[in-house]
Coordinates of C-alpha atoms in Angstrom, one line a residue:
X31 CA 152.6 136.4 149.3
X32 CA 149.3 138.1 147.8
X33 CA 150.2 135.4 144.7
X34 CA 149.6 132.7 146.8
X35 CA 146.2 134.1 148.3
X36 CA 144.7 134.8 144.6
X37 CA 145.5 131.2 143.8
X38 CA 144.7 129.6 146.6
X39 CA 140.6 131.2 146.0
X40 CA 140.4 130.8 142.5
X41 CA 141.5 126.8 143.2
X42 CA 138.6 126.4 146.3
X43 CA 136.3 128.5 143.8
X44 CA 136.8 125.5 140.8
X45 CA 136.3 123.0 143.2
X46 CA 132.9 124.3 144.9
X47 CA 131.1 125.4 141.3
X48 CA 132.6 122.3 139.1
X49 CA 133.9 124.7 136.5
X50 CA 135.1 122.5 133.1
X51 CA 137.0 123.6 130.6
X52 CA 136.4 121.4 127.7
X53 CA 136.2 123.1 124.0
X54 CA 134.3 120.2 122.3
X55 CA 131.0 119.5 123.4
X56 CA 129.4 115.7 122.2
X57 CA 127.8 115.1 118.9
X58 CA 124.5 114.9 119.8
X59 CA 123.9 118.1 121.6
X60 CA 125.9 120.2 118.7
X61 CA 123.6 118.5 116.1
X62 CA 120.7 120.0 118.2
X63 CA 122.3 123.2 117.5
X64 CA 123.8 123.0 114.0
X65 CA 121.5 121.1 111.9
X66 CA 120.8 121.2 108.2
X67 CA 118.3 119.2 106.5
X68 CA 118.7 117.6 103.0
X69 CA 116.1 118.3 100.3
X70 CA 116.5 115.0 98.6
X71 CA 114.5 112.1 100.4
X72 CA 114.1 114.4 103.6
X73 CA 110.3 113.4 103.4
X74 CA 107.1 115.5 103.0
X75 CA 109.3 119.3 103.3
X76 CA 111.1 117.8 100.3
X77 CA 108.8 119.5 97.5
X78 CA 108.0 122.3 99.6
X79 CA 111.2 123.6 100.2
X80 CA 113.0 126.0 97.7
X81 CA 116.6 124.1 96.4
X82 CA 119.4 125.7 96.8
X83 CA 122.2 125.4 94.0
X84 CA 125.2 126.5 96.4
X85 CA 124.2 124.3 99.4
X86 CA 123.2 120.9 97.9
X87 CA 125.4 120.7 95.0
X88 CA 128.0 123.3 96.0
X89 CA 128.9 122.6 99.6
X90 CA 128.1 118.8 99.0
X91 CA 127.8 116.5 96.1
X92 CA 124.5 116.5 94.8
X93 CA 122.8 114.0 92.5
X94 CA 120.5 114.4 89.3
X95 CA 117.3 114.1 90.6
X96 CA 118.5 117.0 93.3
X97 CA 119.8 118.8 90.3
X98 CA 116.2 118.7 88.4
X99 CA 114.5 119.5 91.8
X100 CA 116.7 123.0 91.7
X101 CA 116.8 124.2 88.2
X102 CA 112.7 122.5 87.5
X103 CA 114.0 122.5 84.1
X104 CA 115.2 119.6 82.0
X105 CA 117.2 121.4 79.6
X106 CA 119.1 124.2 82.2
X107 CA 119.9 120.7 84.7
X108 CA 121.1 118.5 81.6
X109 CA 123.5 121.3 80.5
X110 CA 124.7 121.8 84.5
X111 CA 124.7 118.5 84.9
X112 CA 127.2 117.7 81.5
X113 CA 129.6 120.1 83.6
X114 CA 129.4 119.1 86.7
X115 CA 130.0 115.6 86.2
X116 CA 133.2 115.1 84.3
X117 CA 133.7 119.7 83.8
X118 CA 133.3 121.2 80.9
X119 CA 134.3 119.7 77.3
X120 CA 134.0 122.5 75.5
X121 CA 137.0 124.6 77.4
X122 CA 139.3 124.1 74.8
X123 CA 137.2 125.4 71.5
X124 CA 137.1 122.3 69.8
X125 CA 134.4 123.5 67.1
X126 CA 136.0 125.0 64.1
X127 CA 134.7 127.7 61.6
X128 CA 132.2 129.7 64.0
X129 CA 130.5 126.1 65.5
X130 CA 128.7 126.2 68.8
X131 CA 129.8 123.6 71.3
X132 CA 127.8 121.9 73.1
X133 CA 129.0 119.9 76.4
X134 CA 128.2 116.5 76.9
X135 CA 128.7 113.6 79.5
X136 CA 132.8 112.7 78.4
X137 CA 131.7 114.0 74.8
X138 CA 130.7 116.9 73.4
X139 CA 128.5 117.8 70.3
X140 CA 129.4 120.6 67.7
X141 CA 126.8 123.0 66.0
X142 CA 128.2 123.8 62.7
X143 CA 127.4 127.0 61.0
X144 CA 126.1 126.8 57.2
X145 CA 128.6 125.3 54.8
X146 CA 130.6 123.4 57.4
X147 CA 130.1 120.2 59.0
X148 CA 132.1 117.3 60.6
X149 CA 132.7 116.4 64.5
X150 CA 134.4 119.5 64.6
X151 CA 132.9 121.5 61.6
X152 CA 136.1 121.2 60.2
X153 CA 135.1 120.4 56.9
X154 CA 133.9 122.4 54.0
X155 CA 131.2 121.1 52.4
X156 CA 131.6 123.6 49.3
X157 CA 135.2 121.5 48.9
X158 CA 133.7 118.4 49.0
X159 CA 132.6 115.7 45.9
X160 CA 128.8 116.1 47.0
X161 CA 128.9 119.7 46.1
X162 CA 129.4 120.7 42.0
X163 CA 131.9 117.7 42.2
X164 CA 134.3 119.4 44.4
X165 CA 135.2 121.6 42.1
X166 CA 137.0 118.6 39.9
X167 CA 137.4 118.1 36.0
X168 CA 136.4 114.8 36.3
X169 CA 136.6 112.5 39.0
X170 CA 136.1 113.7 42.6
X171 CA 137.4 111.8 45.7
X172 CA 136.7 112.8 49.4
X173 CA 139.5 113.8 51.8
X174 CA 138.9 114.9 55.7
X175 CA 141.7 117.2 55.1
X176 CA 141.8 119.1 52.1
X177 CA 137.7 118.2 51.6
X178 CA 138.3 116.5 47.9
X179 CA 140.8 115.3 46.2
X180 CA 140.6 115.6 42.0
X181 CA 141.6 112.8 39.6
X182 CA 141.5 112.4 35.7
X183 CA 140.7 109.1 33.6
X184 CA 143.7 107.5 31.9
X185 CA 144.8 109.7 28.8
X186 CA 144.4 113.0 30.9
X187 CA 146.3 114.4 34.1
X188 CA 145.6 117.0 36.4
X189 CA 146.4 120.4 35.5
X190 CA 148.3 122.9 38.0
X191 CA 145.2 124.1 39.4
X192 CA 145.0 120.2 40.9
X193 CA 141.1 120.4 39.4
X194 CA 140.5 120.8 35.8
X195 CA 142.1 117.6 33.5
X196 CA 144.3 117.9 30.4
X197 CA 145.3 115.5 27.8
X198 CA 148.5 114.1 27.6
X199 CA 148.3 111.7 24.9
X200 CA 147.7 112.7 21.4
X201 CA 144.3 111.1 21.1
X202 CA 142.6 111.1 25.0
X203 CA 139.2 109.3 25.3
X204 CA 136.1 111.1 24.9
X205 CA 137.4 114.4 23.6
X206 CA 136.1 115.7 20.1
X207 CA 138.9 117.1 17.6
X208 CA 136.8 117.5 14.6
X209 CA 133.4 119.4 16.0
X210 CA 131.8 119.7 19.0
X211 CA 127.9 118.4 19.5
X212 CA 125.7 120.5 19.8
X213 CA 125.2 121.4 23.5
X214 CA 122.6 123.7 22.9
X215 CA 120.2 121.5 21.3
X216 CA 116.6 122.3 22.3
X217 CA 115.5 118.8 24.0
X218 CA 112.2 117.3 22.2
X219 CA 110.6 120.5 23.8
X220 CA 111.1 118.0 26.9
X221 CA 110.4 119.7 29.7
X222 CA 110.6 117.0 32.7
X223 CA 107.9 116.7 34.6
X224 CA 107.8 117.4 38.1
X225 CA 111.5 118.5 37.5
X226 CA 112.5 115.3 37.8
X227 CA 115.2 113.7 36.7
X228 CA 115.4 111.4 33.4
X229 CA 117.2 108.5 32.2
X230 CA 117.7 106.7 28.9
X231 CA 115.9 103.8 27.0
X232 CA 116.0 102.2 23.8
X233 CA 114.1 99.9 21.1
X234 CA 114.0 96.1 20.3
X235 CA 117.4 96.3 17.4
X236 CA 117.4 100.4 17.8
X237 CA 117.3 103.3 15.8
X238 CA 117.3 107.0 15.9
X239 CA 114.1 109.3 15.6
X240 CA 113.7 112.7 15.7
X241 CA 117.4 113.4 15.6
X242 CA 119.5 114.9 12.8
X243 CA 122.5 114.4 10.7
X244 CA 125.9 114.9 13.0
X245 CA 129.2 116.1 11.5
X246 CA 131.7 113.7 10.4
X247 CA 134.6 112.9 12.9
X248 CA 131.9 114.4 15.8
X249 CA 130.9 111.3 17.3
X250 CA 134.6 109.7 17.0
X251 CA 133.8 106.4 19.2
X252 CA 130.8 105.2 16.9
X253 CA 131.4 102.3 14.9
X254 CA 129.4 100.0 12.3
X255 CA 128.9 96.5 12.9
X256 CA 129.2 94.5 9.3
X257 CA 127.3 91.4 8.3
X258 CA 130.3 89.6 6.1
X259 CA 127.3 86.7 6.2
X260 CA 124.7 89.3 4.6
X261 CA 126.8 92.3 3.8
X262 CA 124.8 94.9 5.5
X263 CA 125.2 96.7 8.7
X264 CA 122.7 95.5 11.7
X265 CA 124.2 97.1 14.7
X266 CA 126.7 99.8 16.4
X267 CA 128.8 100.0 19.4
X268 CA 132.0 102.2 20.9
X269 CA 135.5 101.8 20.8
X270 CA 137.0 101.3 24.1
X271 CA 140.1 101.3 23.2
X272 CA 142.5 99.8 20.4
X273 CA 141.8 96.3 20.8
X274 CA 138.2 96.7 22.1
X275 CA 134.8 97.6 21.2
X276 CA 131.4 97.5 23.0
X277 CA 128.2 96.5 22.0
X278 CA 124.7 94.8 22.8
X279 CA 125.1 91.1 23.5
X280 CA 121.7 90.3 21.5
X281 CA 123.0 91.9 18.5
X282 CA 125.8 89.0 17.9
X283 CA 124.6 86.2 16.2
X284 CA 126.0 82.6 16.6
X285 CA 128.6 82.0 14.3
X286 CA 128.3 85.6 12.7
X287 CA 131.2 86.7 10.5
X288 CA 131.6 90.4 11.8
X289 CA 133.3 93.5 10.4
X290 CA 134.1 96.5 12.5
X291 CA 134.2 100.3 10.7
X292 CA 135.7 102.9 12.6
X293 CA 135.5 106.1 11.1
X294 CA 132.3 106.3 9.3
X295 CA 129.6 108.6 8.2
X296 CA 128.3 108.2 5.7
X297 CA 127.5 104.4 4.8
X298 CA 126.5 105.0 1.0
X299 CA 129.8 106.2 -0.2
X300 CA 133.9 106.0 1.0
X301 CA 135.0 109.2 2.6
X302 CA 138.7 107.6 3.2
X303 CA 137.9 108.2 6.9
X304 CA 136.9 104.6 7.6
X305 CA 139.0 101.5 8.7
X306 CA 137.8 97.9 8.3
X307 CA 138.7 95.3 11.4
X308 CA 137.9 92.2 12.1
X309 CA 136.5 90.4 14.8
X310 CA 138.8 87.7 16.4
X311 CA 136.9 87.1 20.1
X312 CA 133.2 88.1 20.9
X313 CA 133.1 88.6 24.6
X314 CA 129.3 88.6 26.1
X315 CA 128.9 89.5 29.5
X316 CA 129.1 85.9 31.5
X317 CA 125.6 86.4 32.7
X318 CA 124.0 87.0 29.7
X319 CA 121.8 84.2 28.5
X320 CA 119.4 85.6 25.3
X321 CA 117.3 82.3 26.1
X322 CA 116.7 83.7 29.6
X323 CA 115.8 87.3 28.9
X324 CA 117.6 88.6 25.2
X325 CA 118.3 92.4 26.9
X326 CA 119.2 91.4 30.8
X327 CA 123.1 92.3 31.0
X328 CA 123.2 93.0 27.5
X329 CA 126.5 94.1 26.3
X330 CA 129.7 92.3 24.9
X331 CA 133.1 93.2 23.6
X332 CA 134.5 92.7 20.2
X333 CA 138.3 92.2 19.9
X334 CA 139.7 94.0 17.0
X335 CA 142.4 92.9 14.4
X336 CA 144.2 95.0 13.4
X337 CA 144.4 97.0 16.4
X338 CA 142.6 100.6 15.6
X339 CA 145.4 103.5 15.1
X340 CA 143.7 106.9 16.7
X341 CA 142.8 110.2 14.5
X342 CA 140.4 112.6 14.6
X343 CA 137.3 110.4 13.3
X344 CA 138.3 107.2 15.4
X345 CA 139.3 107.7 19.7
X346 CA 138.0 105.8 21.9
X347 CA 135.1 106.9 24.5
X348 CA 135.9 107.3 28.4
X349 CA 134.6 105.0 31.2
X350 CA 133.7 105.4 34.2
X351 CA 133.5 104.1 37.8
X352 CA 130.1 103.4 39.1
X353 CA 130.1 106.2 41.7
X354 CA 130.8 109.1 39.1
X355 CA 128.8 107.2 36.2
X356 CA 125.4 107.3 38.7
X357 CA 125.9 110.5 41.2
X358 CA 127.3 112.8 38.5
X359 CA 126.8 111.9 35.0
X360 CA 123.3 110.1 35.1
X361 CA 122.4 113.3 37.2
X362 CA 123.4 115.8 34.5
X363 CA 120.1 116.2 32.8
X364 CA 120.5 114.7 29.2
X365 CA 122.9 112.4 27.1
X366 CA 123.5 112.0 23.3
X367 CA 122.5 108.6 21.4
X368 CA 124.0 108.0 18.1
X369 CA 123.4 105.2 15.3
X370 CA 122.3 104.5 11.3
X371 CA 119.2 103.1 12.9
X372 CA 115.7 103.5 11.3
X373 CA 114.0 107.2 11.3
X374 CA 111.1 105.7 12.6
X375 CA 109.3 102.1 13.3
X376 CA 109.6 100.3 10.2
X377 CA 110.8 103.1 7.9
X378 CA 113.7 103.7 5.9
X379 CA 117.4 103.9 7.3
X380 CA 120.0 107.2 7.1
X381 CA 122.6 107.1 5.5
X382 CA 124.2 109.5 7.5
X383 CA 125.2 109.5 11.3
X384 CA 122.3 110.7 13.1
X385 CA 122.6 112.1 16.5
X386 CA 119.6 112.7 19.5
X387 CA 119.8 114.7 22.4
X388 CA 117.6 112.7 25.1
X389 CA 116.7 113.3 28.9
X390 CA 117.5 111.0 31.7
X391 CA 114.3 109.3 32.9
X392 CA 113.9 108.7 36.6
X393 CA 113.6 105.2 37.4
X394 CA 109.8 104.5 39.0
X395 CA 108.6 106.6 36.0
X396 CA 110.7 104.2 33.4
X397 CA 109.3 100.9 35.4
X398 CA 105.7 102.5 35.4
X399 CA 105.4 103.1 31.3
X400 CA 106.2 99.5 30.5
X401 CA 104.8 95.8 31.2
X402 CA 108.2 94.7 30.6
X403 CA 111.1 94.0 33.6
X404 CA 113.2 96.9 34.1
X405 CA 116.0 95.2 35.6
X406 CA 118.6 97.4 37.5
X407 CA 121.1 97.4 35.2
X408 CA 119.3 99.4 32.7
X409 CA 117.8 102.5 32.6
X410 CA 115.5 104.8 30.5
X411 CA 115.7 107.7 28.3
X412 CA 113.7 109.5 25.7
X413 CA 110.6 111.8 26.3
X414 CA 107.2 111.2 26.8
X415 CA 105.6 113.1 24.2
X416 CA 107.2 110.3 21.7
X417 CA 109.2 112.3 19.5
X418 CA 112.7 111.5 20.1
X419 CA 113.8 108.0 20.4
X420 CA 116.7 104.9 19.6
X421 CA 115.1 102.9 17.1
X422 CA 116.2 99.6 14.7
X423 CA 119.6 99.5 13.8
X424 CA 120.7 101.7 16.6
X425 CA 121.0 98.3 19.2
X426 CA 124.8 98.1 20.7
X427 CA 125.4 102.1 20.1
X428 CA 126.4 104.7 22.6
X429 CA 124.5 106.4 24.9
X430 CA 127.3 109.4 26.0
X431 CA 127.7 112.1 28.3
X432 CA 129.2 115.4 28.4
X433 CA 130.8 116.3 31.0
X434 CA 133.1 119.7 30.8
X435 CA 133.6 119.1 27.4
X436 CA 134.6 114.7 27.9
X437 CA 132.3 112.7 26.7
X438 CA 131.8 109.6 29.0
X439 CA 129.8 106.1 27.7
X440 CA 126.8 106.0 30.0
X441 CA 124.7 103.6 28.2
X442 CA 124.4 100.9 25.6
X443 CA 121.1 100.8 23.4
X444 CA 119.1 98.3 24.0
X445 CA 115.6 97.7 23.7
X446 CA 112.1 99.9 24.1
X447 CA 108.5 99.0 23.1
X448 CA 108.2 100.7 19.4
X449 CA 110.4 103.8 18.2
X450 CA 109.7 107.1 19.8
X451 CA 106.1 105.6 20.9
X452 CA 103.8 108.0 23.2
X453 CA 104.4 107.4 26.9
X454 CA 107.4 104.9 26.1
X455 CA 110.8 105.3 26.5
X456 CA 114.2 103.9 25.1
X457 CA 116.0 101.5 27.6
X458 CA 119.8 101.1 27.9
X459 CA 122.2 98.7 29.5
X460 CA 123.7 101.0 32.4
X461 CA 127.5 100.4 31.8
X462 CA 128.3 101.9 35.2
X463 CA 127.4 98.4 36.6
X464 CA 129.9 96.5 34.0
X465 CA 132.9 98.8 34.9
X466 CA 134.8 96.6 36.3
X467 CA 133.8 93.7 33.8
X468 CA 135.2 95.7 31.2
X469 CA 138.2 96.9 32.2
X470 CA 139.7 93.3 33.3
X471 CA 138.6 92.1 29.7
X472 CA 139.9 95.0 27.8
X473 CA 142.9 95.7 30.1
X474 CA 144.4 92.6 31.3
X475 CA 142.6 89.9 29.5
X476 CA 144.8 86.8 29.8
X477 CA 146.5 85.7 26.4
X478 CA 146.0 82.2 26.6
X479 CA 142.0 82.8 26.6
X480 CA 142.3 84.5 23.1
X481 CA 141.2 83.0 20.1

């Protein structure tokens, strides 16, 4: 019974106060309670009020001009900003060998430490071509894995240290049996100037000055061009290989009866060394036109019969691609010109082999010291004092480079304003830019274009 009574006032006490019993009150009266301003286009309290990292960008999404109003730094909001975006890149150590990672917007950038570089500083720039060749013999060929890859010129193979090159025929290009030149040569007391780099020229029908006897069998790729017309030599080249020889283009004559001697020294007397060929084509470069300009893409090849049999004072000279001719060759410092040219302008001629040691002239320097076109396939050499020089008789001869004990044909002489003349230097054909020329005519040359 006392139930009832207890309910009975707590009903008549709801009815006479209005009591409700709702748990949600409306929108507008809680957001008079609970209200929380935005920073970002909230008006004038926007750059007065402090931002808050947690609440605007945190708690809700935020966007970059609220990010620079909170960190008032463009360097701390691009860095949040890179992670809070897409997250963060650089989770996963993507830089290799010690790099610092740096996150970007769906990229990231890697700082490579010293010696390293790539996307991901995965490479090693000691292992790669750029730096001492990679490490290679001769010929040096980038790989994003292994950083370089090493290759050797036909006549050599790699060895098992997959760098350094060693024969496998019995006569490879370029290498010396009989003696070695003479590396240590003191240059023409040429001491470059600026420390720049040199390059090599030569005279009108050249010569050598200031040089000296070489050995016999030392410079195995020089040969003697004979006048059967006047009986006399006029010019040199190299031997290429069996079949070919190079030479300057202005040295052949129309109609010129021509004799090729491999294996001489010493033109006053027979030594049994030298081999007499004839000439059965003359190939000249198919831009070459003497009326034109007699030394622009001057060189030719001479195709031998019989062919040449290799010994120790007769191998032919290596070639080169472009790429290793002009970064690492013509970068090497000096290069050895050969010939029975004149001793000096207008004076008597050796009888003897002579040999210079020359530097590599660098190229506004060669353009500067003559009125005459430099054209971009040649190139000068010689020094600037005047004493060392290509002079008459020398044209078509080699202008070679040693490289680890190969000797590569850089240049053919060409022309050059006097012999060994002060402030004038020698200028070359650069064969680097007939490499391909010369290996379709001496390696593939079609047989029904023969004479």
């Amino acid at each position: 019974m006392a139930n009832i009574y207890v309910f009975i006032i707590v009903y008549l006490l709801g009815q006479v106060f209005d009591v409700k019993g709702e748990v949600f009150i409306p929108r507008r009266s809680a957001d008079s309670i609970l209200h929380r301003s935005k920073r970002y286009n909230s008006g004038l309290l926007e750059e007065i009020l402090q931002g808050n990292l947690e609440r605007e960008c945190i708690e809700e999404s935020c966007t970059l001009e609220e990010a620079r109003e909170i960190f008032e730094n463009f360097e701390q909001t691009n860095k949040f900003w890179n992670q809070y975006v897409d997250g963060d890149q650089c989770q996963s150590n993507l830089c290799l060998n010690n790099g610092s990672c740096e996150d970007g917007i769906n990229s990231y950038t890697c700082w490579c430490t010293s010696g390293f570089k790539g996307k991901n500083c995965e490479i090693d720039v000691s292992k790669m071509c750029s730096y001492e060749n990679g490490g290679c013999g001769q010929f040096c060929n980038n790989d994003l894995v292994q950083g370089s890859i090493c290759s050797c010129v036909h006549g050599y193979k790699l060895a098992e240290d997959a760098k350094s090159c060693e024969p496998e025929v019995p006569y490879p290009c370029g290498k010396v049996i009989r003696h070695s030149l003479d590396t240590n040569t003191n240059v023409a007391s040429a001491t470059l100037e600026n420390n720049k780099e040199i390059v090599p020229i030569v005279n009108k029908d050249t010569r050598i000055v200031g040089g000296h006897d070489s050995f016999p069998g030392e410079i195995p790729w020089q040969v003697h061009l004979i006048s059967n017309n006047f009986k006399c030599g006029f010019c040199g080249g190299s031997i290429i290989n069996e079949n070919w020889v190079v030479t300057a283009a202005h040295c052949l004559r129309p109609n010129e009866n021509i004799t090729v001697v491999v294996g001489e020294f010493e033109t006053e007397k027979e030594e049994g060394t030298e081999k007499y060929h004839d000439v059965i084509n003359v190939i000249k470069f198919p831009k070459y036109n003497a009326s034109e300009n007699k030394y622009n893409h001057d060189i030719a090849l001479l195709q031998l019969k019989p062919p040449i049999e290799f010994n120790d004072y007769a191998l032919p000279i290596c070639l080169a691609d472009s790429a290793f001719t002009e970064d690492v060759l013509m970068k090497s410092g000096t290069a050895t010109v050969s010939g029975w040219g004149r001793l000096a302008s207008g004076g008597p001629q050796p009888y003897k082999l002579q040999k210079v040691e020359l530097p590599y002239v660098e190229r506004t320097q060669c353009m500067s010291s003559s009125k005459v076109m430099v054209h971009h396939n040649m190139f000068c050499s010689g020094v600037r004092e005047g004493s060392k020089d290509a002079c008459q008789g020398d044209s078509g001869g080699p202008h070679a480079t040693n490289f680890n004990g190969i000797w590569f044909l850089t240049g053919i002489v060409s022309w050059g304003e006097g012999c060994a003349a002060e402030g004038k230097y020698g200028v070359y054909t650069k064969v680097s830019r007939y490499y391909k020329w010369i290996n379709h005519v001496t390696r593939g040359f079609p047989a029904h274009h023969l004479k």
